[in-house]
Amino acid sequence: MSECIFCRIARGEIPAGIVYQDDDMLAFKDINPRARVHVLVIPRLHVASLEDIDESHDSLMARIMRRLPQIAREQGLETGFRTIINTGSGGGQEVFHLHVHLLGGGRLPGFG
Ligand code: AMP
Ligand code: ZN
């Protein structure tokens, strides 16, 4: 069993504010929100980062991308949202289980 913190959240071993889940993925509230809405969307499958993506993840990644607008709308983000994926230490990644930051509402960190 993986000791990875996001794998443990996916298995229900660590509590999290889960806002969406299905067979492929999980979305839960970031513990240190940088916007009114800040959720992390992760595959249930442990993939450390975008550096580890290959062809076998194509449909999983597509399903995650296509689900993001629905999760955003369910969080009340009617006018749009920002997504960020940090990759590797040089990209500011701290948790090495691939995750999409989904942010919105009010002023947003980062670009523009
Ligand atoms: P990153 O820098 O892209 O790896 O982002 C990791 C994110 O995970 C940060 O925004 C943290 O606030 C968040 N985080 C870390 N541990 C937890 C946790 N147990 N539950 C929810 N969010 C977490
Ligand atoms: Zn993991």
PDB file of N, CA, C and O and ligand atoms in Angstrom, residues 2 4-7 46-47 96-97, ligand 2:
ATOM      1  N   SER A   2       0.455   2.220  -0.828  1.00  0.00           N
ATOM      2  CA  SER A   2       1.232   3.446  -0.927  1.00  0.00           C
ATOM      3  C   SER A   2       1.013   4.314   0.311  1.00  0.00           C
ATOM      4  O   SER A   2      -0.104   4.474   0.787  1.00  0.00           O
ATOM      5  N   CYS A   4       1.719   7.406   0.166  1.00  0.00           N
ATOM      6  CA  CYS A   4       1.474   8.727  -0.420  1.00  0.00           C
ATOM      7  C   CYS A   4       0.208   9.343   0.197  1.00  0.00           C
ATOM      8  O   CYS A   4      -0.826   8.684   0.306  1.00  0.00           O
ATOM      9  N   ILE A   5       0.311  10.601   0.596  1.00  0.00           N
ATOM     10  CA  ILE A   5      -0.812  11.226   1.325  1.00  0.00           C
ATOM     11  C   ILE A   5      -2.073  11.297   0.473  1.00  0.00           C
ATOM     12  O   ILE A   5      -3.186  11.087   0.978  1.00  0.00           O
ATOM     13  N   PHE A   6      -1.941  11.549  -0.828  1.00  0.00           N
ATOM     14  CA  PHE A   6      -3.140  11.636  -1.668  1.00  0.00           C
ATOM     15  C   PHE A   6      -3.699  10.237  -1.952  1.00  0.00           C
ATOM     16  O   PHE A   6      -4.918  10.090  -2.074  1.00  0.00           O
ATOM     17  N   CYS A   7      -2.860   9.215  -2.029  1.00  0.00           N
ATOM     18  CA  CYS A   7      -3.387   7.848  -2.117  1.00  0.00           C
ATOM     19  C   CYS A   7      -4.173   7.517  -0.859  1.00  0.00           C
ATOM     20  O   CYS A   7      -5.232   6.880  -0.928  1.00  0.00           O
ATOM     21  N   HIS A  46      -2.045   6.095  -8.564  1.00  0.00           N
ATOM     22  CA  HIS A  46      -0.878   6.891  -8.187  1.00  0.00           C
ATOM     23  C   HIS A  46       0.014   7.140  -9.407  1.00  0.00           C
ATOM     24  O   HIS A  46       0.595   6.217  -9.956  1.00  0.00           O
ATOM     25  N   VAL A  47       0.095   8.403  -9.786  1.00  0.00           N
ATOM     26  CA  VAL A  47       1.029   8.866 -10.820  1.00  0.00           C
ATOM     27  C   VAL A  47       1.723  10.048 -10.170  1.00  0.00           C
ATOM     28  O   VAL A  47       1.062  10.949  -9.653  1.00  0.00           O
ATOM     29  N   PHE A  96       3.864  14.580  -4.394  1.00  0.00           N
ATOM     30  CA  PHE A  96       4.177  13.863  -5.631  1.00  0.00           C
ATOM     31  C   PHE A  96       3.155  12.779  -5.943  1.00  0.00           C
ATOM     32  O   PHE A  96       3.474  11.600  -6.071  1.00  0.00           O
ATOM     33  N   HIS A  97       1.914  13.234  -6.052  1.00  0.00           N
ATOM     34  CA  HIS A  97       0.805  12.471  -6.635  1.00  0.00           C
ATOM     35  C   HIS A  97       0.115  13.513  -7.512  1.00  0.00           C
ATOM     36  O   HIS A  97      -0.354  14.546  -6.992  1.00  0.00           O
TER      37      HIS A  97
HETATM   38 ZN    ZN B   2      -0.358   8.624  -4.473  1.00  0.00          ZN
END
